[in-house]
């Protein structure tokens, strides 16, 4: 895992006014705050916080999974949300990891560590929270 690389990627997101932070854990996570959703059309929140585990060996290992606060109304509506990959504690809350794999035949491009990172994973999270069922 390259903490310096993660910090560079998060700086890019912060430059775009996104509130995002690295949580050293364990487990190591990236917390994206106020990610936009399409929930308003369903009378759900227009945004949600999302956590993403830092994979061992990052950046060679692809980013995978995403988590929402336990009890989030989005868990039943996002791809893989009902297939729990575990619960983690972070930022004073419990988070349920969903079976979301955008870089592994999940709708996103194949993982390329030279191009992709936590700065590009935001696009996958926005798409995930936009395609509510």
XYZ file of N, CA and C in Angstrom:
399
model
N 0.855 -1.181 0.000
C 0.000 0.000 0.000
C 0.890 1.228 0.000
N 0.514 2.184 -0.770
C 1.287 3.413 -0.848
C 0.483 4.558 -0.249
N 0.765 4.866 1.003
C 0.058 5.955 1.681
C 0.280 7.277 0.955
N 1.496 7.495 0.456
C 1.777 8.735 -0.272
C 0.920 8.833 -1.524
N 0.772 7.737 -2.238
C -0.059 7.762 -3.440
C -1.510 8.055 -3.086
N -2.019 7.404 -2.046
C -3.405 7.654 -1.635
C -3.585 9.131 -1.299
N -2.666 9.698 -0.559
C -2.781 11.115 -0.201
C -2.776 12.009 -1.444
N -1.954 11.683 -2.441
C -1.952 12.475 -3.695
C -3.315 12.376 -4.385
N -3.894 11.187 -4.392
C -5.201 11.004 -5.034
C -6.288 11.768 -4.280
N -6.218 11.758 -2.968
C -7.220 12.467 -2.179
C -7.091 13.976 -2.340
N -5.876 14.464 -2.525
C -5.669 15.894 -2.789
C -6.388 16.296 -4.078
N -6.339 15.443 -5.091
C -7.054 15.736 -6.340
C -8.558 15.855 -6.098
N -9.103 14.978 -5.271
C -10.530 15.031 -4.970
C -10.880 16.277 -4.150
N -10.033 16.595 -3.192
C -10.282 17.793 -2.376
C -10.232 19.054 -3.220
N -9.379 19.065 -4.240
C -9.304 20.225 -5.135
C -10.626 20.431 -5.862
N -11.385 19.371 -6.021
C -12.713 19.455 -6.622
C -13.806 19.642 -5.587
N -13.423 20.016 -4.380
C -14.339 20.342 -3.278
C -15.017 19.132 -2.640
N -14.491 17.943 -2.865
C -15.047 16.769 -2.199
C -14.371 16.604 -0.849
N -15.150 16.306 0.160
C -14.584 16.000 1.468
C -14.293 14.501 1.503
N -13.036 14.170 1.630
C -12.591 12.780 1.598
C -11.409 12.638 2.541
N -11.315 11.480 3.189
C -10.197 11.287 4.100
C -9.758 9.836 4.158
N -8.501 9.676 4.489
C -7.910 8.361 4.708
C -8.053 8.026 6.184
N -8.559 6.837 6.480
C -8.691 6.363 7.853
C -7.730 5.200 8.026
N -6.782 5.355 8.946
C -5.700 4.378 9.056
C -6.120 3.038 9.640
N -7.251 2.981 10.320
C -7.780 1.708 10.788
C -6.969 1.045 11.871
N -7.008 -0.252 11.989
C -7.527 -1.159 10.971
C -9.049 -1.233 10.991
N -9.653 -1.540 9.854
C -9.027 -1.656 8.540
C -8.744 -0.283 7.958
N -7.845 -0.251 6.994
C -7.556 1.001 6.287
C -8.702 1.269 5.315
N -9.192 2.502 5.328
C -10.351 2.871 4.520
C -10.172 4.268 3.955
N -10.916 4.539 2.897
C -11.082 5.907 2.415
C -12.553 6.241 2.602
N -12.808 7.375 3.225
C -14.164 7.835 3.489
C -14.478 9.001 2.565
N -15.479 8.790 1.721
C -15.977 9.839 0.829
C -17.242 10.390 1.492
N -17.297 11.680 1.686
C -18.475 12.289 2.313
C -19.366 12.945 1.257
N -20.672 12.817 1.475
C -21.687 13.492 0.654
C -21.565 13.160 -0.835
N -21.471 11.867 -1.131
C -21.461 11.425 -2.528
C -22.891 11.575 -3.066
N -23.064 12.211 -4.223
C -24.426 12.409 -4.748
C -25.112 11.092 -5.115
N -26.424 11.083 -4.947
C -27.244 9.918 -5.282
C -28.426 10.371 -6.138
N -29.156 9.404 -6.659
C -30.412 9.723 -7.351
C -31.596 9.487 -6.422
N -31.334 9.510 -5.139
C -32.354 9.203 -4.149
C -33.523 10.161 -4.084
N -33.337 11.418 -4.434
C -34.412 12.402 -4.299
C -35.673 11.970 -5.040
N -35.511 11.331 -6.191
C -36.673 10.871 -6.964
C -37.466 9.798 -6.212
N -36.813 9.131 -5.260
C -37.453 8.079 -4.470
C -37.706 8.536 -3.031
N -37.599 9.842 -2.804
C -37.755 10.435 -1.475
C -36.725 9.887 -0.485
N -35.524 9.718 -0.998
C -34.376 9.295 -0.204
C -33.363 10.436 -0.210
N -32.343 10.350 0.629
C -31.351 11.432 0.647
C -30.684 11.645 -0.718
N -30.310 12.866 -0.977
C -29.653 13.224 -2.237
C -28.157 12.951 -2.194
N -27.655 12.534 -1.022
C -26.233 12.210 -0.899
C -26.046 11.202 0.222
N -24.884 10.550 0.208
C -24.550 9.576 1.242
C -23.041 9.518 1.421
N -22.618 9.240 2.627
C -21.212 8.950 2.873
C -20.953 7.515 2.443
N -19.743 7.255 1.955
C -19.362 5.928 1.468
C -17.938 5.650 1.926
N -17.697 4.411 2.369
C -16.327 4.004 2.670
C -15.880 2.979 1.641
N -14.579 2.951 1.424
C -13.980 1.986 0.498
C -12.717 1.436 1.159
N -12.612 0.106 1.271
C -11.406 -0.474 1.858
C -10.178 -0.244 0.975
N -9.042 -0.029 1.625
C -7.768 0.044 0.912
C -7.267 -1.396 0.778
N -7.137 -1.896 -0.446
C -6.722 -3.293 -0.595
C -5.244 -3.484 -0.243
N -4.916 -4.625 0.363
C -3.500 -4.908 0.611
C -2.742 -4.897 -0.722
N -1.586 -4.285 -0.729
C -0.789 -4.222 -1.953
C -1.178 -3.120 -2.909
N -2.081 -2.212 -2.459
C -2.483 -1.103 -3.321
C -1.255 -0.278 -3.686
N -1.085 0.135 -4.911
C -2.017 0.204 -6.030
C -1.997 -0.990 -6.980
N -1.089 -1.936 -6.775
C -1.085 -3.100 -7.662
C -2.394 -3.879 -7.534
N -2.937 -3.944 -6.327
C -4.225 -4.608 -6.095
C -5.347 -3.624 -6.373
N -6.385 -4.088 -7.073
C -7.464 -3.173 -7.459
C -8.360 -2.810 -6.292
N -8.882 -1.608 -6.345
C -9.877 -1.151 -5.387
C -11.160 -1.914 -5.677
N -11.815 -2.370 -4.615
C -13.003 -3.201 -4.752
C -13.895 -2.949 -3.532
N -15.169 -3.153 -3.702
C -16.168 -3.011 -2.637
C -16.465 -1.538 -2.341
N -17.538 -1.338 -1.600
C -17.945 -0.027 -1.104
C -18.868 -0.284 0.069
N -18.872 0.612 1.030
C -19.709 0.435 2.206
C -20.553 1.651 2.497
N -21.741 1.376 3.013
C -22.683 2.422 3.415
C -22.990 2.251 4.894
N -23.430 3.315 5.555
C -23.765 3.164 6.970
C -24.809 2.057 7.168
N -24.615 1.256 8.219
C -25.591 0.213 8.540
C -26.953 0.874 8.698
N -27.956 0.294 8.080
C -29.313 0.843 8.121
C -29.617 1.822 7.001
N -28.650 2.109 6.141
C -28.873 3.034 5.035
C -29.985 2.518 4.126
N -30.909 3.389 3.714
C -31.964 2.959 2.798
C -31.417 2.588 1.417
N -30.183 2.963 1.135
C -29.598 2.650 -0.165
C -29.127 1.203 -0.260
N -28.872 0.545 0.869
C -28.347 -0.825 0.820
C -29.269 -1.776 0.062
N -30.553 -1.584 0.182
C -31.506 -2.452 -0.525
C -31.676 -2.055 -1.990
N -31.081 -0.935 -2.408
C -31.331 -0.397 -3.745
C -30.103 -0.314 -4.636
N -28.907 -0.536 -4.084
C -27.693 -0.474 -4.891
C -27.251 -1.881 -5.275
N -26.524 -1.956 -6.383
C -25.985 -3.225 -6.854
C -25.103 -3.838 -5.769
N -25.419 -5.070 -5.370
C -24.641 -5.779 -4.374
C -24.920 -5.377 -2.943
N -25.840 -4.451 -2.729
C -26.107 -3.951 -1.381
C -26.701 -4.966 -0.437
N -27.420 -5.934 -0.954
C -28.014 -6.958 -0.094
C -27.082 -8.152 0.099
N -25.930 -8.124 -0.546
C -24.935 -9.189 -0.403
C -23.785 -8.648 0.458
N -23.979 -8.692 1.776
C -23.014 -8.099 2.705
C -21.660 -8.782 2.627
N -20.628 -7.962 2.588
C -19.247 -8.440 2.613
C -18.599 -8.143 3.965
N -19.449 -7.913 4.955
C -18.978 -7.669 6.306
C -19.325 -6.276 6.794
N -19.160 -6.092 8.085
C -19.435 -4.811 8.728
C -18.140 -4.337 9.374
N -17.825 -3.064 9.186
C -16.634 -2.473 9.791
C -17.034 -1.244 10.600
N -16.211 -0.917 11.565
C -16.408 0.257 12.406
C -15.423 1.334 11.970
N -15.930 2.527 11.701
C -15.059 3.645 11.312
C -15.826 4.950 11.477
N -15.124 5.992 11.808
C -15.710 7.330 11.911
C -16.892 7.346 12.891
N -16.820 6.517 13.928
C -17.877 6.474 14.934
C -19.161 5.807 14.478
N -19.118 5.105 13.344
C -20.309 4.437 12.808
C -19.957 3.022 12.381
N -20.999 2.232 12.189
C -20.831 0.916 11.587
C -21.209 1.024 10.113
N -20.431 0.320 9.292
C -20.599 0.367 7.843
C -20.747 -1.056 7.310
N -21.696 -1.241 6.417
C -21.857 -2.536 5.759
C -21.203 -2.468 4.389
N -20.264 -3.380 4.160
C -19.622 -3.458 2.851
C -20.525 -4.219 1.902
N -20.720 -3.679 0.722
C -21.567 -4.293 -0.296
C -20.694 -5.010 -1.327
N -21.286 -5.980 -1.962
C -20.604 -6.748 -3.005
C -20.637 -5.947 -4.307
N -19.793 -4.942 -4.371
C -19.730 -4.053 -5.525
C -18.323 -4.141 -6.100
N -18.239 -4.549 -7.368
C -16.946 -4.829 -8.005
C -16.867 -4.162 -9.380
N -16.798 -2.836 -9.444
C -16.862 -2.157 -10.737
C -15.718 -2.491 -11.685
N -14.541 -2.794 -11.171
C -13.400 -3.067 -12.047
C -13.259 -4.555 -12.377
N -14.186 -5.363 -11.919
C -14.137 -6.802 -12.167
C -15.468 -7.233 -12.794
N -15.690 -6.818 -14.029
C -16.929 -7.109 -14.774
C -18.161 -6.487 -14.121
N -17.982 -5.367 -13.415
C -19.097 -4.718 -12.748
C -19.523 -3.417 -13.390
N -19.108 -3.184 -14.623
C -19.537 -1.990 -15.329
C -18.450 -0.951 -15.530
N -17.402 -1.023 -14.737
C -16.292 -0.086 -14.885
C -15.222 -0.677 -15.782
N -14.229 0.113 -16.116
C -13.138 -0.395 -16.952
C -12.267 -1.376 -16.167
N -11.527 -2.244 -16.855
C -10.594 -3.125 -16.150
C -9.589 -2.300 -15.354
N -9.203 -2.808 -14.190
C -8.276 -2.096 -13.312
C -6.932 -1.882 -13.985
N -6.486 -0.657 -13.958
C -5.173 -0.289 -14.474
C -4.517 0.592 -13.418
N -3.551 0.062 -12.646
C -2.975 0.848 -11.558
C -2.258 2.116 -12.018
N -1.930 2.211 -13.297
C -1.293 3.427 -13.802
C -2.316 4.543 -14.037
N -3.595 4.186 -14.171
C -4.646 5.183 -14.457
C -5.662 5.341 -13.334
N -5.955 4.242 -12.661
C -7.048 4.242 -11.690
C -6.535 4.360 -10.263
N -7.410 4.872 -9.410
C -7.079 5.023 -7.997
C -8.299 5.524 -7.247
N -8.089 5.962 -6.036
C -9.208 6.464 -5.240
C -9.800 7.730 -5.848
N -9.012 8.467 -6.616
C -9.528 9.666 -7.289
C -10.482 9.298 -8.425
N -10.273 8.174 -9.099
C -11.186 7.755 -10.172
C -12.307 6.859 -9.652
N -12.113 6.253 -8.491
C -13.153 5.379 -7.928
C -14.396 6.195 -7.574
N -14.227 7.477 -7.333
C -15.389 8.327 -7.074
C -16.397 8.212 -8.208
N -15.948 8.180 -9.449
C -16.865 8.035 -10.586
C -17.689 6.761 -10.463
N -17.052 5.687 -10.025
C -17.760 4.411 -9.861
C -18.785 4.500 -8.734
N -18.442 5.200 -7.673
C -19.376 5.358 -6.551
C -20.584 6.201 -6.950
N -20.332 7.261 -7.712
C -21.450 8.102 -8.175
C -22.371 7.278 -9.069
N -21.812 6.496 -9.975
C -22.626 5.647 -10.842
C -23.401 4.625 -10.025
N -22.775 4.057 -9.004
C -23.399 3.056 -8.145
C -24.615 3.643 -7.430
N -24.454 4.846 -6.906
C -25.552 5.486 -6.163
C -26.556 6.183 -7.069
N -26.281 6.207 -8.357
C -27.216 6.781 -9.318
C -28.148 5.717 -9.900
N -27.697 4.485 -9.938
C -28.492 3.388 -10.523
C -29.249 2.623 -9.449
N -30.124 3.312 -8.770
C -30.882 2.689 -7.692
C -32.001 1.837 -8.246
N -32.259 0.736 -7.568
C -33.319 -0.194 -8.012
C -34.569 0.041 -7.205
